[in-house]
Short mmCIF file of C-alpha atoms in Angstrom, two decimals:
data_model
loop_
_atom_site.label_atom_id
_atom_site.label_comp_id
_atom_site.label_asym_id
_atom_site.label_seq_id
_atom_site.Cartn_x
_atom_site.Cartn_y
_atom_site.Cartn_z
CA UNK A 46 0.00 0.00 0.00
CA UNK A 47 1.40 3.36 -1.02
CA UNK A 48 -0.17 6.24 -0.28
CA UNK A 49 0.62 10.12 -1.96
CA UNK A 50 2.06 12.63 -0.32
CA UNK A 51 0.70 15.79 -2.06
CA UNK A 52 3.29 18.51 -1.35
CA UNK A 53 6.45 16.44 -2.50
CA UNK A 54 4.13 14.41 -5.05
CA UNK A 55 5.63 10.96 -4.13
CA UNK A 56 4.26 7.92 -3.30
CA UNK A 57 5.26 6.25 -0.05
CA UNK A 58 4.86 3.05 0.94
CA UNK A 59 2.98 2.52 4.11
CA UNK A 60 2.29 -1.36 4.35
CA UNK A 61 3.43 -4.91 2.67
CA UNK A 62 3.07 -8.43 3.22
CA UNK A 63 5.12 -10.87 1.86
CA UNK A 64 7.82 -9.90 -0.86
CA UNK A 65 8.59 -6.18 -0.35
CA UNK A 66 8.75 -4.04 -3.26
CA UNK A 67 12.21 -2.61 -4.66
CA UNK A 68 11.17 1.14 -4.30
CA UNK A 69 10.19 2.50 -1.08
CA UNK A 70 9.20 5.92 -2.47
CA UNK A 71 7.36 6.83 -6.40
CA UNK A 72 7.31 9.60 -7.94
CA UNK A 73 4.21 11.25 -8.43
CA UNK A 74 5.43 11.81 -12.35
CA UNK A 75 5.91 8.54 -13.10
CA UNK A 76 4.28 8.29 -16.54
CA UNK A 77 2.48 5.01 -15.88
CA UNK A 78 0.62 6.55 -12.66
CA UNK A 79 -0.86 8.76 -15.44
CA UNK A 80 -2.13 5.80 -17.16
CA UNK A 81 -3.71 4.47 -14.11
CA UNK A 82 -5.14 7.42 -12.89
CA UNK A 83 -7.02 7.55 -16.37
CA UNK A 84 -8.25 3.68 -15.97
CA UNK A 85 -10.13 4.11 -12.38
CA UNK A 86 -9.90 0.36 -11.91
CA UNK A 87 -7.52 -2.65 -11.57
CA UNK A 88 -4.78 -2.73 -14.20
CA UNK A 89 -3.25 -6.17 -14.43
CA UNK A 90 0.65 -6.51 -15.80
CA UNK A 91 -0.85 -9.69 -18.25
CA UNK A 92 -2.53 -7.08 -20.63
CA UNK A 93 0.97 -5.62 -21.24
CA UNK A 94 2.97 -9.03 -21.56
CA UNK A 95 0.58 -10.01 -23.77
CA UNK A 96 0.72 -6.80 -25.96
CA UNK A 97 3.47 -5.59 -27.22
CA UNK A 98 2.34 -2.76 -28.60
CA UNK A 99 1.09 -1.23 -26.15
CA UNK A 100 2.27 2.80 -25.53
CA UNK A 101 2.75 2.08 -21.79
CA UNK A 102 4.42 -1.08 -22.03
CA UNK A 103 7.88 -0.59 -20.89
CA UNK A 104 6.97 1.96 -17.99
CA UNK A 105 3.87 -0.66 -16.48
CA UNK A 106 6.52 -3.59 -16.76
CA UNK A 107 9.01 -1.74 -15.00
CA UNK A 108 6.49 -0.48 -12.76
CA UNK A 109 5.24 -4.08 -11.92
CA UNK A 110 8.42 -5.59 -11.65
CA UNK A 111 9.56 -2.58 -8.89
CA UNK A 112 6.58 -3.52 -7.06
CA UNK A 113 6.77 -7.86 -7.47
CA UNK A 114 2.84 -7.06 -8.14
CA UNK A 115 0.67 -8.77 -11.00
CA UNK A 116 -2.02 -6.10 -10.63
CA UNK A 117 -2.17 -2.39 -9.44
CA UNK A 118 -5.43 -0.50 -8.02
CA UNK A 119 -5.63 3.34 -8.24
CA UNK A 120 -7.19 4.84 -4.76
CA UNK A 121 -8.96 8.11 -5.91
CA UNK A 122 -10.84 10.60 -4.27
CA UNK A 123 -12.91 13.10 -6.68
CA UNK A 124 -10.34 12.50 -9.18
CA UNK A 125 -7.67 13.23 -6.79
CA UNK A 126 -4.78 11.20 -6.17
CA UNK A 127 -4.78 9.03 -2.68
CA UNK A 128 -2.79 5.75 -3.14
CA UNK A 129 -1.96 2.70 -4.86
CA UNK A 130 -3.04 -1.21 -3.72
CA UNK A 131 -0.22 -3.44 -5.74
CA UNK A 132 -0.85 -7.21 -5.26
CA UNK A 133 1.02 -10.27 -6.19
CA UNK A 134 -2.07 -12.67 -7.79
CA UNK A 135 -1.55 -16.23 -7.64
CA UNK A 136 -4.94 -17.24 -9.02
CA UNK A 137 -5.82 -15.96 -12.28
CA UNK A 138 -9.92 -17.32 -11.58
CA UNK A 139 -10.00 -14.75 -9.00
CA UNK A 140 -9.25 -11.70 -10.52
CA UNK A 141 -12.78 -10.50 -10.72
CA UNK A 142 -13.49 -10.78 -6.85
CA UNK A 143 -10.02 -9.52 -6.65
CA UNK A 144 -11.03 -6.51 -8.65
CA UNK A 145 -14.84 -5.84 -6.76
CA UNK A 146 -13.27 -5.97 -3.05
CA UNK A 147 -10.15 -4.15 -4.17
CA UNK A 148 -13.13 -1.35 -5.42
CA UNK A 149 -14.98 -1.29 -2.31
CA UNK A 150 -11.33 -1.20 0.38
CA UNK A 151 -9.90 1.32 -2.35
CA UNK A 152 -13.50 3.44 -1.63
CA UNK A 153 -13.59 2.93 2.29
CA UNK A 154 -9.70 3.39 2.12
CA UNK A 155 -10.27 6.96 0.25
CA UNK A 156 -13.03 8.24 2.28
CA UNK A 157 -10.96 7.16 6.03
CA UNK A 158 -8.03 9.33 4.10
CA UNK A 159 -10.12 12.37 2.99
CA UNK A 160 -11.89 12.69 6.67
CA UNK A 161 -8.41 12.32 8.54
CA UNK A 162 -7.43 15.59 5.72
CA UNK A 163 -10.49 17.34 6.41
CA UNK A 164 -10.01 16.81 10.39
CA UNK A 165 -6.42 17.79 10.11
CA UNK A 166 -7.48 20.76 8.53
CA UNK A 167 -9.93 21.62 11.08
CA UNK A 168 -7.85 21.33 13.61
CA UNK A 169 -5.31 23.79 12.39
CA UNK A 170 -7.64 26.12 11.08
CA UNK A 171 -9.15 26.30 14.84
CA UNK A 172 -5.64 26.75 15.92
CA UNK A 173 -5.26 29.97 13.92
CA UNK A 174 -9.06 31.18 14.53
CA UNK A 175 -7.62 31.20 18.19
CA UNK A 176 -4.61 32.78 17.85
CA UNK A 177 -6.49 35.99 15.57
CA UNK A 178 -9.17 36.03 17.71
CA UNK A 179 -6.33 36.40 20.94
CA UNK A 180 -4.80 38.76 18.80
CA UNK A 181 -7.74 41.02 18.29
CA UNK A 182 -9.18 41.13 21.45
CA UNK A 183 -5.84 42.53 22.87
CA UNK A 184 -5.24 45.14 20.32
CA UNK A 185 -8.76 46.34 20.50
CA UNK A 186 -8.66 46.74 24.36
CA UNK A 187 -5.66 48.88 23.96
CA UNK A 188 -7.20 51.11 21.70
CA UNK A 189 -10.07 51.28 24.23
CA UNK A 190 -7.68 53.30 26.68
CA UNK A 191 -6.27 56.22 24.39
CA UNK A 192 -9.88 56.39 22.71
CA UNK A 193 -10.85 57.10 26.05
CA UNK A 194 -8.49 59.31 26.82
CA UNK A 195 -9.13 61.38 23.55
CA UNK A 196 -12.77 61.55 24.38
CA UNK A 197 -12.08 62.89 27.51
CA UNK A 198 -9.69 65.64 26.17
CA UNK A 199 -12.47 66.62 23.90
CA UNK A 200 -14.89 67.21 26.27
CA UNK A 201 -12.42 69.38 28.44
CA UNK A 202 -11.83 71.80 25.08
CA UNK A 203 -15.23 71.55 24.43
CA UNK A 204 -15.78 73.21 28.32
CA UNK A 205 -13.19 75.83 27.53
CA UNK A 206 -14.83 79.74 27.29
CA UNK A 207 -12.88 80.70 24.60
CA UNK A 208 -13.19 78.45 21.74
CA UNK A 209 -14.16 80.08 18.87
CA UNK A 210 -16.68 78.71 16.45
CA UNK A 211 -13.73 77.34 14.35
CA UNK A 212 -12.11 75.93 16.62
CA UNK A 213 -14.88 74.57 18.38
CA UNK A 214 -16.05 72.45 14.99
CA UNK A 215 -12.64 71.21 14.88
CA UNK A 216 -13.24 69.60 18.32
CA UNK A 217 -16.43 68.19 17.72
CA UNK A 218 -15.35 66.85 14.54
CA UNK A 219 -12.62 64.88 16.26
CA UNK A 220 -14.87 63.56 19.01
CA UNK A 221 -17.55 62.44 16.43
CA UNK A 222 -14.63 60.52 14.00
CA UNK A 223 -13.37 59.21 17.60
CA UNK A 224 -16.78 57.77 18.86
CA UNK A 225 -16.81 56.10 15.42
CA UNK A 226 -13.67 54.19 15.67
CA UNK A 227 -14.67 53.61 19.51
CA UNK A 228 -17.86 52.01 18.09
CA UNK A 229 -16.11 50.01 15.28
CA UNK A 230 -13.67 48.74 17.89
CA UNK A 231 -16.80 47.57 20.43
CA UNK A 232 -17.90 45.71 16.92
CA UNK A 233 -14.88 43.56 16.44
CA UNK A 234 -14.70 42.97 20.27
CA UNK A 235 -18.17 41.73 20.47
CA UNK A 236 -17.79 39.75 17.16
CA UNK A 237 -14.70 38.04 19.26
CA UNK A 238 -16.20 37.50 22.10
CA UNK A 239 -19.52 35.94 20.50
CA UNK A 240 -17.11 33.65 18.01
CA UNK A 241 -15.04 32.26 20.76
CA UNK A 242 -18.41 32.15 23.32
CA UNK A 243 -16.47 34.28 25.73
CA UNK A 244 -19.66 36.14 26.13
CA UNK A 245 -21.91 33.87 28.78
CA UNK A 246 -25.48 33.29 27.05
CA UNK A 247 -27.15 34.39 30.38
CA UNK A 248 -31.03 34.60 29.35
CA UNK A 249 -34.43 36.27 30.58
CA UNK A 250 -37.68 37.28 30.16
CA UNK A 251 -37.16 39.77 27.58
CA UNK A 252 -40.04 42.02 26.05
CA UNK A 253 -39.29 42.61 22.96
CA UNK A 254 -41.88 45.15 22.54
CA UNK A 255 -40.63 47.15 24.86
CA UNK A 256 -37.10 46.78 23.70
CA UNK A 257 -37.94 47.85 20.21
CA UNK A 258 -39.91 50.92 21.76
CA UNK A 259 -36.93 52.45 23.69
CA UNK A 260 -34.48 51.21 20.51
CA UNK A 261 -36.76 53.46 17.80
CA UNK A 262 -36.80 56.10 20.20
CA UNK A 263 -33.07 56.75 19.82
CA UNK A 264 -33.72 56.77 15.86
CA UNK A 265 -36.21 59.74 15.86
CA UNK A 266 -34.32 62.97 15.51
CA UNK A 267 -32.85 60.57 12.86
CA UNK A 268 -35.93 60.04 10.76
CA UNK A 269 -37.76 63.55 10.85
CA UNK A 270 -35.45 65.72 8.89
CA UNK A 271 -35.65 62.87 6.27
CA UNK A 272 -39.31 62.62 6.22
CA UNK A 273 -38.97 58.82 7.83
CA UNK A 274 -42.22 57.39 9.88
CA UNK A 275 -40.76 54.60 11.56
CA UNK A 276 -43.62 52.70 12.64
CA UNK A 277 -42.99 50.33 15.88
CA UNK A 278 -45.73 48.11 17.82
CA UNK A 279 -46.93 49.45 20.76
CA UNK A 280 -44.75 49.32 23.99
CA UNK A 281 -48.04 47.89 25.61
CA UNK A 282 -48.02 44.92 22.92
CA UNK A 283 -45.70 42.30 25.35
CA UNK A 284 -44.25 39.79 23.04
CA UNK A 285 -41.45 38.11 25.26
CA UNK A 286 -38.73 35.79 24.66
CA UNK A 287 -35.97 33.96 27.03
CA UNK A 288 -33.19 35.62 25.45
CA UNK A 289 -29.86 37.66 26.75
CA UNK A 290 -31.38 41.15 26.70
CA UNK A 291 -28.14 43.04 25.73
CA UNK A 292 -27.60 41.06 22.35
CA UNK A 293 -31.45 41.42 21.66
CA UNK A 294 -31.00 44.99 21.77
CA UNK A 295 -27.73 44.91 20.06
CA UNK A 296 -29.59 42.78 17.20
CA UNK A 297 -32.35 45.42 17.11
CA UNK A 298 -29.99 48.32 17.39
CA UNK A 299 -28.41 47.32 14.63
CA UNK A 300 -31.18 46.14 12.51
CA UNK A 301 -33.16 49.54 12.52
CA UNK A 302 -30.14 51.58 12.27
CA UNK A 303 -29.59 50.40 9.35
CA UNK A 304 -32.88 50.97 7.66
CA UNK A 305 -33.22 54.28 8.81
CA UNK A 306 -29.84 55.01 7.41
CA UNK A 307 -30.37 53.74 4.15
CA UNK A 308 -33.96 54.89 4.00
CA UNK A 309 -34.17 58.35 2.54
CA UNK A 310 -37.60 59.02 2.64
CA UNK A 311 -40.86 56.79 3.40
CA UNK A 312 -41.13 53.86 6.02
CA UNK A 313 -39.34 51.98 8.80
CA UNK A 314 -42.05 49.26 10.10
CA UNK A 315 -41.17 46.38 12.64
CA UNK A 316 -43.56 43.99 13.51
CA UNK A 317 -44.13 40.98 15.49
CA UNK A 318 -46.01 37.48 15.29
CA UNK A 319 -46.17 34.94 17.13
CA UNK A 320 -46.33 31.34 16.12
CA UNK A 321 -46.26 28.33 18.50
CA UNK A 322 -43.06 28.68 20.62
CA UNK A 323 -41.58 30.93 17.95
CA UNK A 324 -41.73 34.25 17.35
CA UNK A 325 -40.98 35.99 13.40
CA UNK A 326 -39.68 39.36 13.83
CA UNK A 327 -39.62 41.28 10.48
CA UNK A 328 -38.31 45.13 9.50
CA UNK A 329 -38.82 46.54 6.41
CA UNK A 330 -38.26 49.71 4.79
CA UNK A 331 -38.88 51.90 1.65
CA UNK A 332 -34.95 52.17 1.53
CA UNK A 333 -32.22 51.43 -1.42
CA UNK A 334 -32.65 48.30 -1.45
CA UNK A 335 -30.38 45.01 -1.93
CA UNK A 336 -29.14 43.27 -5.05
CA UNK A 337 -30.56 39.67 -5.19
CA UNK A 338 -26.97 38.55 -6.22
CA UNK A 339 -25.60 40.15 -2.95
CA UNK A 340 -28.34 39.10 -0.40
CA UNK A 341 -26.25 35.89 0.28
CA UNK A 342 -22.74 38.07 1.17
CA UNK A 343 -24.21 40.80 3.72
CA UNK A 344 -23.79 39.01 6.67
CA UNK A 345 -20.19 38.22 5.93
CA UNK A 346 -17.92 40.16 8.06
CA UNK A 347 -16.50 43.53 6.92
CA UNK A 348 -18.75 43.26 3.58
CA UNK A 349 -19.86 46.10 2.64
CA UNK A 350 -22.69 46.52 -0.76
CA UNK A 351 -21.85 49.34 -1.81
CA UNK A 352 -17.58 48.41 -1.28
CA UNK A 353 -16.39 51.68 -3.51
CA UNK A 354 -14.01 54.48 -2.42
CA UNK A 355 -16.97 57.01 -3.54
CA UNK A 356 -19.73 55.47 -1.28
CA UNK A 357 -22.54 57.30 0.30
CA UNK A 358 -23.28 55.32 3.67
CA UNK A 359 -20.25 54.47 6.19
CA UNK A 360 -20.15 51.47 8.26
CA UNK A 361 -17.58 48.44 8.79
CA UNK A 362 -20.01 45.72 7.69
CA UNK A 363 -19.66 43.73 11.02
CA UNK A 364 -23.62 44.60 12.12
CA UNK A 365 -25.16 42.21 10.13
CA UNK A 366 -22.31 39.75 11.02
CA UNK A 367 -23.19 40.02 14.44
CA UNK A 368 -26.67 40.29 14.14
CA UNK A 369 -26.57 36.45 12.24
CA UNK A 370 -24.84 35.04 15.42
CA UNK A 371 -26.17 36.72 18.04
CA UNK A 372 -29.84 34.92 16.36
CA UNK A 373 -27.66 32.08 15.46
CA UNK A 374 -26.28 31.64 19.22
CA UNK A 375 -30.30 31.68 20.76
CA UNK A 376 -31.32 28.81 18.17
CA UNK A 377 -33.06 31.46 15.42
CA UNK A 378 -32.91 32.08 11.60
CA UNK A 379 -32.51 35.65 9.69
CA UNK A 380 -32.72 36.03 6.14
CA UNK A 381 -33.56 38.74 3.92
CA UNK A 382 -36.10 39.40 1.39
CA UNK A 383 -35.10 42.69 -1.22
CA UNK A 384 -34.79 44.44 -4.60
CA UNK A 385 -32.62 46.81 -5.61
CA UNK A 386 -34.30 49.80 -5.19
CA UNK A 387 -37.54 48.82 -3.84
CA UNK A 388 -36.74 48.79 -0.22
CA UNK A 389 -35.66 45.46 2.25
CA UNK A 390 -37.25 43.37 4.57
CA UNK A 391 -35.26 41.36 7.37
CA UNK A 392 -37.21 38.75 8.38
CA UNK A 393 -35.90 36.84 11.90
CA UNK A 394 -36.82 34.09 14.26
CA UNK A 395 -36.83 33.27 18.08
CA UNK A 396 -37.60 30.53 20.25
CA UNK A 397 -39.85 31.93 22.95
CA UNK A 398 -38.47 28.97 25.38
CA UNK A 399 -34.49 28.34 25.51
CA UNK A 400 -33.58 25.61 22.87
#
């Protein structure tokens, strides 16, 4: 049994019983291994004793004779090279039953290798998710401390008598580009935090109405210069969940913030129904609208729709990222429903009980 080793494309021999072949080790461009891989099946060394004219004669005898085999059994996966069987057959009768269990190991043999790959890959791949995600969460809680600290300064010039109104735009123009990098840096954290489940899924009786009342409410100065009704259920209207109330409002924060912002003029309307234990959440707008072809990429983090230099509406494309765990983590679905130009709806669920 030899099985390939795909970054030095050799063959190395892993097992034998009874006469040991001559060549520990094949080369991956051995011409006759291109022959085989073509064939998919048993190739037996008769068929090129027998004909002499055959283009791969000389490289399959030599081949066999390296090997002491009679017949030679490609192991593919998906096309893709895994090993070679090579067996010495003393019984010509049996070459069929030779060739259907030789099939079904070579099979069984492929999958095993392809899952140990796949798990190997895993594994290293969780290795590095926890190193970045290490990484991350240190650098962003040492930018908390100077953001901090630069907030703070602001509001001291901001106190001083004798700013003028030059200078005093200056100030507030720093504080407002530093509360937006503070904000993109509580993103990342919290995308961290819920990735690695540092953040402990603590749940409670939360009313969602109530949560959405107080959310909009921080949207309105927002929505009447641009002639937005955002139109909420009534605060009186309990529709409650066992969730973790600070990523419900996170979700929600994040949800209507963005279809205010990229609703220019018309509607914001959330609504609620419940059915069974579950409860489907939905907002929808009279906004921009979403490109069917890019409905599947905007909750990928950092993705951004509109992804040009020249854009209109900011953002770091983590909010819908989060939003898809945060539902993701308490057991719900979110999807969206859109057309370019004719305005979005987010539709969500939620387990009212703890699944």
């Amino acid at each position: 049994l030899y099985l390939y080793e795909s970054k030095a494309n050799v063959f190395v021999l892993k097992k034998s019983f009874g006469t040991s072949p001559d060549r520990l080790s094949i080369s991956g461009d051995y011409e006759f291994l291109s022959y085989l891989k073509s064939r998919e099946g048993p190739v037996f060394r008769d068929e090129f004793v027998k004909n002499a004219t055959h283009d791969m004669r000389q490289p399959a005898l030599i081949y066999f004779q390296n090997t002491h085999a009679s017949l030679c059994y490609p192991i593919l996966s998906e096309g893709e090279w895994c090993g070679l069987i090579n067996l010495d057959v003393f019984d010509d009768k049996e070459e069929s039953k030779l060739s259907i269990l030789l099939g079904l190991y070579g099979d069984a043999l492929a999958r095993w290798l392809t899952y140990q790959s796949t798990a190997e890959q895993n594994r290293k791949l969780s290795e590095v998710a926890h190193v970045k995600d290490q990484l991350i969460s240190n650098v962003t809680h040492e930018l908390q401390t100077p953001l901090n600290g630069a907030l703070g300064g602001c509001d001291v010039l901001l106190a001083h008598p004798n700013l003028d109104t030059d200078q005093k735009q200056s100030v507030l123009m720093i504080q407002k580009s530093t509360r937006e990098l503070q904000r993109t840096i509580d993103q990342i954290l919290s995308l961290v935090q819920i990735e690695s489940k540092q953040t402990q899924l603590s749940r409670e009786k939360v009313d969602l109405s109530t949560l959405v009342y107080e959310v909009s409410a921080l949207y309105t100065d927002v929505c009447q210069p641009k002639g937005v009704v955002l139109h909420v259920p009534s605060a009186s209207e309990s529709i409650s969940v066992y969730a973790n109330a600070d990523q419900m409002r996170a979700v929600f924060m994040n949800l209507i913030g963005n279809a205010v912002k990229y609703t220019e003029a018309g509607f914001v309307r959330v609504g609620f129904e419940k059915v069974a234990d579950w409860i489907y959440v939905s907002i929808a707008d009279s906004g921009i609208g979403i490109d069917e072809d890019k409905q599947h990429l905007i909750f990928e983090e950092f993705y951004q729709v509109d992804g040009s230099h020249t854009r209109v509406y900011g953002g770091t494309g983590l909010g819908l990222a989060i939003v898809k765990k945060i539902i993701t983590l308490h057991g719900g679905k979110i999807w969206v429903e859109s057309q370019k130009g004719a305005g979005a709806q987010f539709k969500l669920t939620l387990p009212v009980y703890p699944v």
